[in-house]
Each structure stands twice: as C-alpha cells, then as structure tokens.
PDB file of N, CA and C in Angstrom:
ATOM      1  N   MET A1023      95.194 121.436 109.279  1.00 39.00           N
ATOM      2  CA  MET A1023      95.650 120.917 108.808  1.00 39.00           C
ATOM      3  C   MET A1023      95.237 119.783 108.434  1.00 39.00           C
ATOM      4  N   GLY A1024      95.230 117.954 108.535  1.00 40.00           N
ATOM      5  CA  GLY A1024      94.364 117.079 108.051  1.00 40.00           C
ATOM      6  C   GLY A1024      93.838 116.467 109.715  1.00 40.00           C
ATOM      7  N   ASP A1025      92.737 116.226 110.155  1.00 39.00           N
ATOM      8  CA  ASP A1025      92.604 114.869 111.026  1.00 39.00           C
ATOM      9  C   ASP A1025      93.354 113.584 111.425  1.00 39.00           C
ATOM     10  N   LYS A1026      94.642 114.237 112.793  1.00 38.00           N
ATOM     11  CA  LYS A1026      94.979 112.761 112.699  1.00 38.00           C
ATOM     12  C   LYS A1026      93.864 111.230 112.661  1.00 38.00           C
ATOM     13  N   LYS A1027      95.034 110.438 112.076  1.00 39.00           N
ATOM     14  CA  LYS A1027      94.586 108.791 112.236  1.00 39.00           C
ATOM     15  C   LYS A1027      92.610 108.569 112.219  1.00 39.00           C
ATOM     16  N   PHE A1028      92.518 108.731 111.085  1.00 38.00           N
ATOM     17  CA  PHE A1028      90.582 108.020 111.656  1.00 38.00           C
ATOM     18  C   PHE A1028      90.320 107.081 109.738  1.00 38.00           C
ATOM     19  N   MET A1029      89.694 106.599 110.440  1.00 39.00           N
ATOM     20  CA  MET A1029      89.233 105.401 109.806  1.00 39.00           C
ATOM     21  C   MET A1029      88.424 105.909 108.903  1.00 39.00           C
ATOM     22  N   ASP A1030      88.550 106.200 107.108  1.00 40.00           N
ATOM     23  CA  ASP A1030      87.535 106.268 106.127  1.00 40.00           C
ATOM     24  C   ASP A1030      86.513 105.478 105.942  1.00 40.00           C
ATOM     25  N   LYS A1031      85.489 105.424 106.662  1.00 40.00           N
ATOM     26  CA  LYS A1031      84.254 104.464 106.249  1.00 40.00           C
ATOM     27  C   LYS A1031      83.687 104.621 104.985  1.00 40.00           C
ATOM     28  N   LYS A1032      83.675 105.444 104.309  1.00 48.00           N
ATOM     29  CA  LYS A1032      82.834 105.535 102.840  1.00 48.00           C
ATOM     30  C   LYS A1032      84.126 105.268 101.990  1.00 48.00           C
ATOM     31  N   ASN A1033      85.248 104.835 101.954  1.00 49.00           N
ATOM     32  CA  ASN A1033      86.043 104.672 100.561  1.00 49.00           C
ATOM     33  C   ASN A1033      86.558 103.279 101.540  1.00 49.00           C
ATOM     34  N   ASP A1034      87.444 103.803 102.305  1.00 50.00           N
ATOM     35  CA  ASP A1034      88.446 102.171 101.874  1.00 50.00           C
ATOM     36  C   ASP A1034      88.282 101.867 104.531  1.00 50.00           C
ATOM     37  N   SER A1035      87.638 101.272 104.770  1.00 49.00           N
ATOM     38  CA  SER A1035      87.324 100.688 106.078  1.00 49.00           C
ATOM     39  C   SER A1035      88.166 100.684 106.868  1.00 49.00           C
ATOM     40  N   ASN A1036      89.755  99.850 105.727  1.00 52.00           N
ATOM     41  CA  ASN A1036      90.485  98.891 106.240  1.00 52.00           C
ATOM     42  C   ASN A1036      91.903  99.745 106.818  1.00 52.00           C
ATOM     43  N   LYS A1037      91.824 100.841 106.129  1.00 66.00           N
ATOM     44  CA  LYS A1037      92.871 101.665 106.329  1.00 66.00           C
ATOM     45  C   LYS A1037      92.887 103.305 107.276  1.00 66.00           C
ATOM     46  N   GLU A1038      93.851 103.487 108.001  1.00 86.00           N
ATOM     47  CA  GLU A1038      93.519 104.237 108.741  1.00 86.00           C
ATOM     48  C   GLU A1038      94.889 105.497 108.202  1.00 86.00           C
ATOM     49  N   TYR A1039      94.132 106.929 107.888  1.00 89.00           N
ATOM     50  CA  TYR A1039      94.779 107.605 107.381  1.00 89.00           C
ATOM     51  C   TYR A1039      95.224 108.952 107.535  1.00 89.00           C
ATOM     52  N   PHE A1040      95.972 109.394 108.647  1.00 87.00           N
ATOM     53  CA  PHE A1040      96.888 110.639 109.264  1.00 87.00           C
ATOM     54  C   PHE A1040      96.705 111.370 108.568  1.00 87.00           C
ATOM     55  N   PHE A1041      96.450 111.946 107.536  1.00 92.00           N
ATOM     56  CA  PHE A1041      96.178 113.098 106.991  1.00 92.00           C
ATOM     57  C   PHE A1041      95.183 113.182 105.639  1.00 92.00           C
ATOM     58  N   ARG A1042      94.122 114.211 105.807  1.00 92.00           N
ATOM     59  CA  ARG A1042      93.330 113.985 104.459  1.00 92.00           C
ATOM     60  C   ARG A1042      93.526 115.825 104.190  1.00 92.00           C
ATOM     61  N   GLY A1043      93.432 115.426 102.722  1.00 94.00           N
ATOM     62  CA  GLY A1043      93.575 116.515 102.322  1.00 94.00           C
ATOM     63  C   GLY A1043      92.160 117.103 101.030  1.00 94.00           C
ATOM     64  N   LYS A1044      92.037 117.804 100.766  1.00 95.00           N
ATOM     65  CA  LYS A1044      90.740 118.410  99.037  1.00 95.00           C
ATOM     66  C   LYS A1044      90.596 117.050  97.983  1.00 95.00           C
ATOM     67  N   ASN A1045      92.603 116.532  97.867  1.00 96.00           N
ATOM     68  CA  ASN A1045      92.060 115.869  97.144  1.00 96.00           C
ATOM     69  C   ASN A1045      92.904 114.460  96.973  1.00 96.00           C
ATOM     70  N   ILE A1046      93.786 114.188  98.113  1.00 96.00           N
ATOM     71  CA  ILE A1046      94.836 113.234  98.783  1.00 96.00           C
ATOM     72  C   ILE A1046      94.449 112.464 100.487  1.00 96.00           C
ATOM     73  N   ARG A1047      94.571 111.716 100.551  1.00 95.00           N
ATOM     74  CA  ARG A1047      94.515 111.246 102.341  1.00 95.00           C
ATOM     75  C   ARG A1047      96.457 110.448 101.743  1.00 95.00           C
ATOM     76  N   MET A1048      96.670 110.221 103.557  1.00 95.00           N
ATOM     77  CA  MET A1048      98.176 110.146 103.227  1.00 95.00           C
ATOM     78  C   MET A1048      98.003 109.059 104.652  1.00 95.00           C
ATOM     79  N   ARG A1049      98.713 107.505 104.706  1.00 94.00           N
ATOM     80  CA  ARG A1049      98.518 106.571 105.820  1.00 94.00           C
ATOM     81  C   ARG A1049      99.785 106.084 105.473  1.00 94.00           C
ATOM     82  N   GLY A1050     100.269 105.508 106.645  1.00 91.00           N
ATOM     83  CA  GLY A1050     101.083 104.316 106.435  1.00 91.00           C
ATOM     84  C   GLY A1050     100.968 103.775 105.382  1.00 91.00           C
ATOM     85  N   VAL A1051     102.631 103.638 104.880  1.00 90.00           N
ATOM     86  CA  VAL A1051     102.883 102.723 103.423  1.00 90.00           C
ATOM     87  C   VAL A1051     102.606 101.103 103.883  1.00 90.00           C
ATOM     88  N   GLN A1052     102.208 100.274 103.366  1.00 89.00           N
ATOM     89  CA  GLN A1052     101.417  99.231 103.144  1.00 89.00           C
ATOM     90  C   GLN A1052     102.559  98.299 101.850  1.00 89.00           C
ATOM     91  N   GLU A1053     103.113  97.026 103.085  1.00 88.00           N
ATOM     92  CA  GLU A1053     103.450  95.705 102.207  1.00 88.00           C
ATOM     93  C   GLU A1053     103.074  96.274  99.990  1.00 88.00           C
ATOM     94  N   GLN A1054     101.340  95.545 100.271  1.00 89.00           N
ATOM     95  CA  GLN A1054     101.071  95.651  99.277  1.00 89.00           C
ATOM     96  C   GLN A1054     101.511  97.173  98.690  1.00 89.00           C
ATOM     97  N   ASP A1055     101.955  98.025  98.640  1.00 90.00           N
ATOM     98  CA  ASP A1055     101.888  99.064  97.924  1.00 90.00           C
ATOM     99  C   ASP A1055     102.964  98.888  97.410  1.00 90.00           C
ATOM    100  N   TYR A1056     104.295  98.385  97.719  1.00 88.00           N
ATOM    101  CA  TYR A1056     105.279  97.841  97.221  1.00 88.00           C
ATOM    102  C   TYR A1056     105.650  97.038  96.069  1.00 88.00           C
ATOM    103  N   GLU A1057     103.874  95.503  96.334  1.00 87.00           N
ATOM    104  CA  GLU A1057     104.467  94.568  95.951  1.00 87.00           C
ATOM    105  C   GLU A1057     103.153  95.005  94.801  1.00 87.00           C
ATOM    106  N   VAL A1058     102.643  95.857  94.829  1.00 89.00           N
ATOM    107  CA  VAL A1058     102.078  96.416  93.317  1.00 89.00           C
ATOM    108  C   VAL A1058     102.081  97.604  92.773  1.00 89.00           C
ATOM    109  N   SER A1059     101.785  98.677  93.441  1.00 89.00           N
ATOM    110  CA  SER A1059     102.246 100.136  92.772  1.00 89.00           C
ATOM    111  C   SER A1059     103.992 100.059  92.382  1.00 89.00           C
ATOM    112  N   MET A1060     104.400  99.952  93.546  1.00 88.00           N
ATOM    113  CA  MET A1060     106.000 100.098  93.625  1.00 88.00           C
ATOM    114  C   MET A1060     106.112  99.915  92.714  1.00 88.00           C
ATOM    115  N   TYR A1061     105.818  98.049  92.663  1.00 89.00           N
ATOM    116  CA  TYR A1061     106.780  97.756  91.845  1.00 89.00           C
ATOM    117  C   TYR A1061     106.624  98.033  90.317  1.00 89.00           C
ATOM    118  N   ARG A1062     105.214  98.381  89.708  1.00 89.00           N
ATOM    119  CA  ARG A1062     105.129  98.827  88.081  1.00 89.00           C
ATOM    120  C   ARG A1062     105.824 100.061  88.327  1.00 89.00           C
ATOM    121  N   TRP A1063     106.010 100.736  89.652  1.00 88.00           N
ATOM    122  CA  TRP A1063     106.784 101.862  88.945  1.00 88.00           C
ATOM    123  C   TRP A1063     108.232 101.596  88.539  1.00 88.00           C
ATOM    124  N   ALA A1064     108.917 100.854  89.442  1.00 86.00           N
ATOM    125  CA  ALA A1064     110.105 100.473  89.519  1.00 86.00           C
ATOM    126  C   ALA A1064     110.616 100.322  88.010  1.00 86.00           C
ATOM    127  N   ASN A1065     109.622 100.040  87.400  1.00 88.00           N
ATOM    128  CA  ASN A1065     110.010  99.236  86.230  1.00 88.00           C
ATOM    129  C   ASN A1065     109.907  99.314  84.919  1.00 88.00           C
ATOM    130  N   ASP A1066     108.853 100.543  85.550  1.00 88.00           N
ATOM    131  CA  ASP A1066     108.543 101.960  84.143  1.00 88.00           C
ATOM    132  C   ASP A1066     109.892 103.089  83.591  1.00 88.00           C
ATOM    133  N   VAL A1067     109.960 102.810  82.884  1.00 85.00           N
ATOM    134  CA  VAL A1067     111.403 103.948  82.218  1.00 85.00           C
ATOM    135  C   VAL A1067     110.497 105.074  82.132  1.00 85.00           C
ATOM    136  N   GLU A1068     109.845 105.431  81.314  1.00 87.00           N
ATOM    137  CA  GLU A1068     109.449 106.914  81.689  1.00 87.00           C
ATOM    138  C   GLU A1068     109.032 107.288  82.937  1.00 87.00           C
ATOM    139  N   PHE A1069     108.393 106.832  84.243  1.00 83.00           N
ATOM    140  CA  PHE A1069     108.581 107.247  85.321  1.00 83.00           C
ATOM    141  C   PHE A1069     110.547 107.327  85.765  1.00 83.00           C
ATOM    142  N   ASN A1070     111.261 106.856  85.599  1.00 82.00           N
ATOM    143  CA  ASN A1070     111.894 106.516  86.257  1.00 82.00           C
ATOM    144  C   ASN A1070     113.411 107.419  85.306  1.00 82.00           C
ATOM    145  N   GLN A1071     113.049 107.985  83.855  1.00 82.00           N
ATOM    146  CA  GLN A1071     114.118 108.166  83.148  1.00 82.00           C
ATOM    147  C   GLN A1071     114.829 109.406  84.138  1.00 82.00           C
ATOM    148  N   TYR A1072     114.215 110.183  84.666  1.00 82.00           N
ATOM    149  CA  TYR A1072     115.247 111.553  85.562  1.00 82.00           C
ATOM    150  C   TYR A1072     116.051 111.287  86.543  1.00 82.00           C
ATOM    151  N   LEU A1073     115.212 110.328  87.285  1.00 77.00           N
ATOM    152  CA  LEU A1073     116.054 109.753  88.551  1.00 77.00           C
ATOM    153  C   LEU A1073     117.097 109.440  88.566  1.00 77.00           C
ATOM    154  N   SER A1074     117.777 109.958  89.221  1.00 68.00           N
ATOM    155  CA  SER A1074     119.538 109.941  89.372  1.00 68.00           C
ATOM    156  C   SER A1074     119.911 108.339  89.493  1.00 68.00           C
ATOM    157  N   TYR A1075     119.630 107.296  90.226  1.00 65.00           N
ATOM    158  CA  TYR A1075     119.896 106.370  89.825  1.00 65.00           C
ATOM    159  C   TYR A1075     119.241 105.290  88.651  1.00 65.00           C
ATOM    160  N   GLY A1076     119.310 105.487  88.744  1.00 61.00           N
ATOM    161  CA  GLY A1076     118.665 104.473  86.921  1.00 61.00           C
ATOM    162  C   GLY A1076     118.295 104.069  87.107  1.00 61.00           C
ATOM    163  N   LEU A1077     117.354 103.077  85.842  1.00 67.00           N
ATOM    164  CA  LEU A1077     116.279 101.741  85.877  1.00 67.00           C
ATOM    165  C   LEU A1077     116.956 100.639  85.383  1.00 67.00           C
ATOM    166  N   TYR A1078     116.287  99.914  87.177  1.00 74.00           N
ATOM    167  CA  TYR A1078     117.203  98.362  87.863  1.00 74.00           C
ATOM    168  C   TYR A1078     115.930  98.070  87.244  1.00 74.00           C
ATOM    169  N   PRO A1079     115.679  97.025  86.553  1.00 81.00           N
ATOM    170  CA  PRO A1079     114.575  95.408  86.687  1.00 81.00           C
ATOM    171  C   PRO A1079     114.493  95.841  88.471  1.00 81.00           C
ATOM    172  N   ALA A1080     112.686  95.206  88.834  1.00 86.00           N
ATOM    173  CA  ALA A1080     113.025  95.206  89.588  1.00 86.00           C
ATOM    174  C   ALA A1080     111.879  93.836  90.039  1.00 86.00           C
ATOM    175  N   THR A1081     111.927  92.880  90.636  1.00 89.00           N
ATOM    176  CA  THR A1081     110.789  91.817  91.015  1.00 89.00           C
ATOM    177  C   THR A1081     110.202  91.716  92.519  1.00 89.00           C
ATOM    178  N   PRO A1082     109.387  90.994  92.685  1.00 88.00           N
ATOM    179  CA  PRO A1082     108.328  90.895  93.584  1.00 88.00           C
ATOM    180  C   PRO A1082     109.026  90.829  95.082  1.00 88.00           C
ATOM    181  N   GLY A1083     110.218  89.916  94.869  1.00 90.00           N
ATOM    182  CA  GLY A1083     111.172  90.106  96.360  1.00 90.00           C
ATOM    183  C   GLY A1083     111.565  90.895  96.119  1.00 90.00           C
ATOM    184  N   THR A1084     112.256  91.414  95.035  1.00 88.00           N
ATOM    185  CA  THR A1084     113.649  92.903  95.789  1.00 88.00           C
ATOM    186  C   THR A1084     112.366  93.368  96.520  1.00 88.00           C
ATOM    187  N   MET A1085     110.711  94.187  95.955  1.00 89.00           N
ATOM    188  CA  MET A1085     110.526  95.081  96.757  1.00 89.00           C
ATOM    189  C   MET A1085     109.492  94.396  97.193  1.00 89.00           C
ATOM    190  N   ARG A1086     109.508  93.162  97.926  1.00 89.00           N
ATOM    191  CA  ARG A1086     109.394  92.933  99.513  1.00 89.00           C
ATOM    192  C   ARG A1086     110.492  92.823 100.359  1.00 89.00           C
ATOM    193  N   ASN A1087     111.681  92.927  99.587  1.00 90.00           N
ATOM    194  CA  ASN A1087     112.472  93.601 100.452  1.00 90.00           C
ATOM    195  C   ASN A1087     112.781  94.473 101.216  1.00 90.00           C
ATOM    196  N   LEU A1088     113.108  95.129 100.147  1.00 87.00           N
ATOM    197  CA  LEU A1088     112.816  96.632  99.788  1.00 87.00           C
ATOM    198  C   LEU A1088     111.979  96.955 101.278  1.00 87.00           C
ATOM    199  N   PHE A1089     110.912  96.392 101.467  1.00 89.00           N
ATOM    200  CA  PHE A1089     110.244  97.258 102.212  1.00 89.00           C
ATOM    201  C   PHE A1089     109.622  96.657 102.962  1.00 89.00           C
ATOM    202  N   SER A1090     110.569  95.055 103.846  1.00 90.00           N
ATOM    203  CA  SER A1090     111.235  94.701 105.312  1.00 90.00           C
ATOM    204  C   SER A1090     112.039  95.526 105.606  1.00 90.00           C
ATOM    205  N   ASP A1091     113.006  96.176 104.792  1.00 89.00           N
ATOM    206  CA  ASP A1091     114.772  97.394 105.049  1.00 89.00           C
ATOM    207  C   ASP A1091     114.149  98.275 105.732  1.00 89.00           C
ATOM    208  N   LEU A1092     112.522  98.829 105.127  1.00 85.00           N
ATOM    209  CA  LEU A1092     112.326  99.959 105.180  1.00 85.00           C
ATOM    210  C   LEU A1092     111.989 100.046 106.669  1.00 85.00           C
ATOM    211  N   MET A1093     111.582  98.827 106.662  1.00 85.00           N
ATOM    212  CA  MET A1093     110.446  98.678 108.190  1.00 85.00           C
ATOM    213  C   MET A1093     110.754  98.310 109.322  1.00 85.00           C
ATOM    214  N   SER A1094     112.465  97.864 108.880  1.00 86.00           N
ATOM    215  CA  SER A1094     113.421  97.875 110.039  1.00 86.00           C
ATOM    216  C   SER A1094     113.845  98.332 110.765  1.00 86.00           C
ATOM    217  N   LYS A1095     113.393  99.991 109.972  1.00 84.00           N
ATOM    218  CA  LYS A1095     113.862 101.178 110.516  1.00 84.00           C
ATOM    219  C   LYS A1095     113.658 102.042 110.785  1.00 84.00           C
ATOM    220  N   GLU A1096     113.861 102.940 111.963  1.00 84.00           N
ATOM    221  CA  GLU A1096     112.429 104.097 112.584  1.00 84.00           C
ATOM    222  C   GLU A1096     112.013 105.273 111.496  1.00 84.00           C
ATOM    223  N   ASN A1097     112.223 105.012 110.286  1.00 79.00           N
ATOM    224  CA  ASN A1097     111.121 105.459 109.172  1.00 79.00           C
ATOM    225  C   ASN A1097     109.688 105.565 109.272  1.00 79.00           C
ATOM    226  N   TYR A1098     109.544 107.278 109.060  1.00 84.00           N
ATOM    227  CA  TYR A1098     108.488 107.454 108.545  1.00 84.00           C
ATOM    228  C   TYR A1098     108.184 107.469 107.171  1.00 84.00           C
ATOM    229  N   ILE A1099     107.244 106.614 106.284  1.00 87.00           N
ATOM    230  CA  ILE A1099     106.982 106.857 105.330  1.00 87.00           C
ATOM    231  C   ILE A1099     104.988 106.191 104.927  1.00 87.00           C
ATOM    232  N   PHE A1100     105.044 107.470 104.259  1.00 91.00           N
ATOM    233  CA  PHE A1100     103.695 107.525 104.298  1.00 91.00           C
ATOM    234  C   PHE A1100     103.045 107.718 102.504  1.00 91.00           C
ATOM    235  N   SER A1101     101.835 106.293 102.136  1.00 93.00           N
ATOM    236  CA  SER A1101     100.669 105.955 100.943  1.00 93.00           C
ATOM    237  C   SER A1101     100.818 107.593 100.436  1.00 93.00           C
ATOM    238  N   ILE A1102     100.310 107.433  99.237  1.00 95.00           N
ATOM    239  CA  ILE A1102      99.649 108.659  98.837  1.00 95.00           C
ATOM    240  C   ILE A1102      98.176 108.455  98.542  1.00 95.00           C
ATOM    241  N   ASP A1103      97.062 108.405  98.474  1.00 95.00           N
ATOM    242  CA  ASP A1103      95.911 107.474  97.797  1.00 95.00           C
ATOM    243  C   ASP A1103      94.909 109.407  97.401  1.00 95.00           C
ATOM    244  N   ASP A1104      95.080 108.821  96.148  1.00 95.00           N
ATOM    245  CA  ASP A1104      93.644 109.959  95.277  1.00 95.00           C
ATOM    246  C   ASP A1104      92.397 109.303  96.261  1.00 95.00           C
ATOM    247  N   LYS A1105      92.138 110.609  96.445  1.00 94.00           N
ATOM    248  CA  LYS A1105      89.949 110.155  96.934  1.00 94.00           C
ATOM    249  C   LYS A1105      89.095 110.070  95.899  1.00 94.00           C
ATOM    250  N   SER A1106      89.429 111.175  94.790  1.00 95.00           N
ATOM    251  CA  SER A1106      88.350 110.635  93.801  1.00 95.00           C
ATOM    252  C   SER A1106      88.127 109.492  93.296  1.00 95.00           C
ATOM    253  N   THR A1107      89.390 108.407  93.077  1.00 94.00           N
ATOM    254  CA  THR A1107      89.874 107.038  92.699  1.00 94.00           C
ATOM    255  C   THR A1107      90.228 106.057  93.552  1.00 94.00           C
ATOM    256  N   ASN A1108      90.286 106.773  94.850  1.00 90.00           N
ATOM    257  CA  ASN A1108      91.098 105.509  95.570  1.00 90.00           C
ATOM    258  C   ASN A1108      92.428 104.877  95.314  1.00 90.00           C
ATOM    259  N   GLN A1109      92.774 105.383  94.608  1.00 92.00           N
ATOM    260  CA  GLN A1109      94.235 104.677  94.140  1.00 92.00           C
ATOM    261  C   GLN A1109      95.524 105.251  94.910  1.00 92.00           C
ATOM    262  N   HIS A1110      96.225 104.305  94.845  1.00 92.00           N
ATOM    263  CA  HIS A1110      97.718 104.822  95.681  1.00 92.00           C
ATOM    264  C   HIS A1110      98.693 105.592  94.711  1.00 92.00           C
ATOM    265  N   ILE A1111      98.692 106.292  94.621  1.00 93.00           N
ATOM    266  CA  ILE A1111      99.690 107.718  93.857  1.00 93.00           C
ATOM    267  C   ILE A1111     100.859 107.811  93.642  1.00 93.00           C
ATOM    268  N   GLY A1112     101.423 107.116  95.265  1.00 90.00           N
ATOM    269  CA  GLY A1112     102.842 107.994  95.211  1.00 90.00           C
ATOM    270  C   GLY A1112     103.089 107.539  96.890  1.00 90.00           C
ATOM    271  N   ILE A1113     104.594 107.730  97.380  1.00 86.00           N
ATOM    272  CA  ILE A1113     105.138 107.525  98.954  1.00 86.00           C
ATOM    273  C   ILE A1113     105.602 109.474  99.042  1.00 86.00           C
TER     274      ILE A1113
END
C-alpha cells in the first residue's frame, strides 16, 4: 500500500499525504478544497447530471457551512490530488 503520513517536499511541502499511489496522492480534506474545487464541481451541470440529488446552486457560504458540518462529525474525508499536475481532482 502507500506510505502513512509523509511530507511531499518535491511538490507541496504544506500538505501531509496519507497515501501515495502511482498517479494520485490522498490527504485530509481542507477548507480550501470546498471553497475552490468542490464549489466549482457543485455548480457544474455536466458534473452533476447523473447524481441523484440533482443540481442546486452552491454559494461560497454554502460550501463553508458544508465543510464545517462535515468536520464537526467523526468523518474520514480524503482529498485526492493528481501527482503529475498537483491538482485536487476528487474526494
């Protein structure tokens, strides 16, 4: 499997990764993930077309509230980063 918690000095020294695969890295979700990537995905019609809850407009405030709500519970939520681009690509 992957390495447990390590600092990736090469690409992003401020993030701890819990898993490192061939093409991806997994880390704990951060508020910025919700404010940027997830906000964009939540408002993308094509991205949401097959999801059961449908498309509802999200605001930055909605995303901050969602993040705060999820972090107040005992959840294990990981962000997935593409190793080649260092971009957040999923949770």
